[in-house]
Amino acid sequence: MCRFYRPLGFLATGSFQRELGDRVGISQPSISHALPRVVDAINQLATQYIKFPYTAEEQVTVKRGFHLIAGLPNTIGAIDCTHVRIKAPSPDSFPYLNRKQYHSINVQLISDSNNHLLNVVSRFPGGAHDSYIFQNSSVGTRLEQGAADDAWLIGDRGYALAPWLMTPLTNPQTPQEVSYNQMHARTRSTIERTIGILKGRWMCLDTAGGKLLYKPEKVCRIIMACCVLHNIAMKHGVPLPPQPLHHEDVRPDAVMGPDCRRAVHVREQLIARLRLRSGMVVERHGPEFVWMCCYRRALSVLALLGDGSAGLHL
């Protein structure tokens, strides 16, 4: 059993195997020998714990969870990529050099609103663009073939807008477009938090833990094992690690794909639906009702801030 726990200790801390072995009285070769066996055993559970919701029945709960965040409908996943630092592989290290000028594996992650991973792609070098990884993933291919029907993922502007992947507007002009971008950002923040939880719990993936000193193929298997363990921990309510402050990773906009006209139309329809919903509230209850709701919400916020506004009554 100890041979199983020590590799988990390495995944959780990112400590050097020799240092970890000295703490528990196990030799470094023993840990090194056990690590690939434990990782491969965990990865056999991947299809059991990491599943993308392709069917309408599977999508209902996921859509409801995202809709509760900011009111954005039909969302079945939030997508983003994150880099895991590695030792420069030889002989050809250039493909692994990312835009921040260090060597890495670029990992695609899709999560639901509860920070559970729905899809993991951990086979592309750090130099691969996020949009390229998505287009060459099984989820990207199946969504392009219509597997999600009228549902979509949400991603940042590093992805090409598509009917199955909604991105924010680059330059919103109307109040409705601004509102759409705000709703999109609030909903998409779930994947950023998921990445923070994943790397906070399994420090071998975080730059704070240094870099992984293995061949890229082995690193990819370690990443997948950590993702499986992440979902197991989330399912069983294991307490979350402290979350670091998030620093937005600004990336160049992706080039529009071949379905850009249809994608723009889908996004315009979505914004129109949001505008119509807002108009129905005003028409049904009147502007005074809407103003009163906003006023009550403001009072609630002030009360939570403890400035004495809790004693005010309408």
Coordinates of N, CA and C in Angstrom, one line a residue, residues 162-260:
A162 N -17.6 29.5 -33.3 CA -18.3 28.5 -34.1 C -19.7 28.3 -33.5
P163 N -20.6 27.7 -34.3 CA -22.0 27.5 -33.7 C -22.0 26.7 -32.5
W164 N -20.9 25.9 -32.3 CA -20.8 25.0 -31.1 C -19.8 25.5 -30.1
L165 N -19.3 26.8 -30.3 CA -18.4 27.4 -29.3 C -18.6 28.9 -29.3
M166 N -19.2 29.4 -28.3 CA -19.5 30.8 -28.2 C -18.3 31.5 -27.5
T167 N -17.9 32.6 -28.2 CA -16.8 33.4 -27.6 C -17.3 34.8 -27.4
P168 N -16.6 35.7 -26.6 CA -17.0 37.0 -26.3 C -16.9 37.9 -27.6
L169 N -17.6 39.0 -27.6 CA -17.5 40.0 -28.7 C -16.2 40.8 -28.4
T170 N -15.5 41.1 -29.5 CA -14.2 41.8 -29.4 C -14.5 43.3 -29.0
N171 N -15.6 43.9 -29.6 CA -15.9 45.3 -29.4 C -17.4 45.5 -29.2
P172 N -18.0 45.1 -28.1 CA -19.4 45.2 -27.9 C -19.9 46.7 -28.0
Q173 N -21.0 46.9 -28.7 CA -21.5 48.3 -29.0 C -22.7 48.6 -28.2
T174 N -23.7 47.7 -28.1 CA -25.0 47.9 -27.5 C -25.0 47.4 -26.1
P175 N -25.9 47.9 -25.3 CA -26.0 47.4 -23.9 C -26.2 45.9 -23.8
Q176 N -27.0 45.4 -24.8 CA -27.2 43.9 -24.9 C -25.9 43.2 -25.1
E177 N -25.1 43.7 -26.0 CA -23.8 43.1 -26.3 C -22.9 43.1 -25.1
V178 N -22.9 44.2 -24.4 CA -22.1 44.4 -23.2 C -22.6 43.3 -22.2
S179 N -23.9 43.2 -22.0 CA -24.5 42.3 -21.1 C -24.1 40.8 -21.5
Y180 N -24.1 40.5 -22.7 CA -23.7 39.2 -23.2 C -22.3 38.9 -22.8
N181 N -21.4 39.9 -23.0 CA -20.0 39.6 -22.6 C -19.8 39.4 -21.1
Q182 N -20.6 40.2 -20.3 CA -20.5 40.0 -18.9 C -21.0 38.7 -18.5
M183 N -22.1 38.2 -19.0 CA -22.6 36.9 -18.7 C -21.7 35.8 -19.1
H184 N -21.1 36.0 -20.3 CA -20.1 35.0 -20.8 C -18.9 34.9 -19.9
A185 N -18.4 36.1 -19.4 CA -17.2 36.1 -18.6 C -17.5 35.4 -17.2
R186 N -18.7 35.7 -16.6 CA -19.0 35.1 -15.4 C -19.2 33.6 -15.5
T187 N -19.7 33.1 -16.6 CA -19.9 31.7 -16.8 C -18.6 31.0 -17.1
R188 N -17.8 31.6 -17.9 CA -16.5 31.0 -18.3 C -15.5 31.0 -17.1
S189 N -15.7 31.8 -16.1 CA -14.8 31.8 -15.0 C -14.7 30.4 -14.3
T190 N -15.7 29.6 -14.5 CA -15.7 28.2 -13.9 C -14.5 27.4 -14.3
I191 N -14.1 27.5 -15.6 CA -13.0 26.7 -16.0 C -11.7 27.3 -15.4
E192 N -11.6 28.6 -15.2 CA -10.4 29.2 -14.6 C -10.3 28.7 -13.2
R193 N -11.4 28.6 -12.5 CA -11.4 28.1 -11.1 C -11.0 26.6 -11.1
T194 N -11.6 25.9 -12.1 CA -11.2 24.4 -12.1 C -9.7 24.2 -12.3
I195 N -9.1 25.0 -13.2 CA -7.7 24.9 -13.4 C -6.9 25.2 -12.1
G196 N -7.4 26.2 -11.4 CA -6.8 26.6 -10.1 C -6.9 25.5 -9.1
I197 N -8.1 24.8 -9.0 CA -8.2 23.7 -8.1 C -7.4 22.5 -8.5
L198 N -7.3 22.2 -9.8 CA -6.5 21.1 -10.2 C -5.1 21.3 -9.9
K199 N -4.5 22.4 -10.2 CA -3.1 22.6 -10.0 C -2.8 22.9 -8.5
G200 N -3.8 23.4 -7.8 CA -3.6 23.6 -6.3 C -3.6 22.3 -5.6
R201 N -4.3 21.3 -6.1 CA -4.4 20.0 -5.4 C -3.2 19.1 -5.8
W202 N -2.8 19.2 -7.1 CA -1.8 18.3 -7.6 C -0.6 19.3 -8.1
M203 N 0.2 19.6 -7.1 CA 1.2 20.6 -7.3 C 2.3 20.2 -8.4
C204 N 2.4 19.0 -8.7 CA 3.4 18.6 -9.8 C 3.0 19.3 -11.1
L205 N 1.7 19.7 -11.3 CA 1.3 20.4 -12.5 C 1.6 21.9 -12.5
D206 N 1.8 22.4 -11.4 CA 1.9 23.9 -11.2 C 3.4 24.3 -11.3
T207 N 3.6 25.5 -11.8 CA 5.0 26.0 -12.0 C 5.6 26.2 -10.6
A208 N 4.8 26.4 -9.5 CA 5.3 26.5 -8.2 C 6.0 25.2 -7.7
G209 N 5.6 24.1 -8.3 CA 6.3 22.8 -8.0 C 7.5 22.5 -8.9
G210 N 7.9 23.5 -9.7 CA 9.0 23.4 -10.6 C 8.5 22.8 -11.9
K211 N 9.3 21.9 -12.5 CA 8.9 21.3 -13.8 C 9.1 19.8 -13.7
L212 N 8.3 19.1 -14.5 CA 8.4 17.7 -14.6 C 9.6 17.3 -15.4
L213 N 10.4 16.4 -14.9 CA 11.7 16.0 -15.5 C 11.6 14.7 -16.3
Y214 N 10.5 14.5 -16.9 CA 10.3 13.2 -17.7 C 10.1 13.5 -19.1
K215 N 10.1 12.5 -19.9 CA 9.8 12.6 -21.3 C 8.3 13.0 -21.5
P216 N 8.0 13.8 -22.6 CA 6.7 14.3 -22.8 C 5.6 13.2 -22.7
E217 N 5.9 12.0 -23.2 CA 4.9 11.0 -23.2 C 4.5 10.6 -21.8
K218 N 5.5 10.5 -20.9 CA 5.2 10.2 -19.5 C 4.5 11.3 -18.8
V219 N 4.9 12.6 -19.1 CA 4.2 13.7 -18.5 C 2.8 13.7 -18.9
C220 N 2.5 13.4 -20.1 CA 1.0 13.4 -20.6 C 0.2 12.4 -19.7
R221 N 0.8 11.2 -19.4 CA 0.1 10.2 -18.6 C -0.1 10.7 -17.2
I222 N 0.9 11.4 -16.7 CA 0.8 12.0 -15.3 C -0.3 13.0 -15.2
I223 N -0.4 13.9 -16.3 CA -1.4 14.9 -16.3 C -2.8 14.3 -16.3
M224 N -3.0 13.3 -17.1 CA -4.3 12.6 -17.2 C -4.6 11.9 -15.8
A225 N -3.6 11.3 -15.2 CA -3.9 10.7 -13.9 C -4.3 11.8 -12.8
C226 N -3.7 12.9 -12.9 CA -4.1 14.0 -11.9 C -5.5 14.5 -12.2
C227 N -5.9 14.5 -13.5 CA -7.3 14.9 -13.8 C -8.3 13.9 -13.4
V228 N -8.0 12.6 -13.5 CA -8.9 11.6 -13.0 C -9.0 11.7 -11.4
L229 N -7.9 11.9 -10.8 CA -7.9 12.0 -9.3 C -8.7 13.3 -8.9
H230 N -8.6 14.4 -9.7 CA -9.3 15.6 -9.5 C -10.8 15.3 -9.4
N231 N -11.3 14.6 -10.4 CA -12.7 14.3 -10.5 C -13.2 13.4 -9.3
I232 N -12.3 12.4 -9.0 CA -12.6 11.5 -7.8 C -12.7 12.4 -6.6
A233 N -11.8 13.3 -6.4 CA -11.8 14.1 -5.2 C -13.0 15.0 -5.2
M234 N -13.4 15.6 -6.3 CA -14.6 16.5 -6.4 C -15.9 15.6 -6.1
K235 N -15.9 14.4 -6.6 CA -17.1 13.6 -6.4 C -17.3 13.2 -5.0
H236 N -16.2 13.0 -4.2 CA -16.3 12.6 -2.8 C -16.1 13.8 -1.9
G237 N -16.2 15.0 -2.4 CA -16.2 16.2 -1.5 C -14.9 16.4 -0.7
V238 N -13.7 16.0 -1.3 CA -12.5 16.3 -0.6 C -12.3 17.8 -0.5
P239 N -11.9 18.3 0.7 CA -11.8 19.8 0.8 C -10.9 20.4 -0.3
L240 N -11.2 21.6 -0.7 CA -10.5 22.2 -1.8 C -9.2 22.8 -1.3
P241 N -8.2 22.9 -2.1 CA -6.9 23.5 -1.6 C -7.1 25.0 -1.7
P242 N -6.2 25.8 -1.0 CA -6.3 27.3 -1.1 C -6.1 27.7 -2.6
Q243 N -6.9 28.7 -3.0 CA -6.9 29.1 -4.4 C -6.0 30.3 -4.5
P244 N -5.0 30.3 -5.4 CA -4.2 31.4 -5.7 C -4.9 32.5 -6.5
L245 N -4.5 33.7 -6.4 CA -5.1 34.8 -7.2 C -4.9 34.5 -8.7
H246 N -6.0 34.7 -9.4 CA -6.0 34.4 -10.8 C -5.4 35.6 -11.6
H247 N -4.5 35.3 -12.5 CA -4.0 36.4 -13.4 C -4.4 36.0 -14.8
E248 N -5.2 36.9 -15.4 CA -5.7 36.5 -16.8 C -4.6 36.4 -17.8
D249 N -4.7 35.3 -18.5 CA -3.7 35.0 -19.5 C -4.2 35.5 -20.9
V250 N -3.6 36.6 -21.3 CA -4.1 37.3 -22.5 C -3.5 36.6 -23.7
R251 N -4.3 36.1 -24.6 CA -3.8 35.4 -25.8 C -4.3 36.0 -27.1
P252 N -3.6 35.9 -28.2 CA -4.1 36.5 -29.4 C -5.4 35.8 -29.9
D253 N -6.2 36.6 -30.5 CA -7.5 36.1 -31.0 C -7.3 35.0 -32.1
A254 N -8.1 34.0 -32.0 CA -8.0 33.0 -33.0 C -8.6 33.5 -34.4
V255 N -8.2 32.9 -35.4 CA -8.7 33.2 -36.8 C -10.1 32.6 -36.9
M256 N -11.0 33.3 -37.5 CA -12.4 32.8 -37.7 C -12.3 31.6 -38.6
G257 N -13.1 30.6 -38.2 CA -13.2 29.3 -38.9 C -14.1 29.4 -40.1
P258 N -14.2 28.3 -40.9 CA -15.0 28.3 -42.1 C -16.5 28.5 -41.9
D259 N -17.0 28.2 -40.7 CA -18.4 28.4 -40.3 C -18.7 29.7 -39.7
C260 N -17.8 30.7 -39.9 CA -17.9 32.0 -39.1 C -19.2 32.7 -39.4

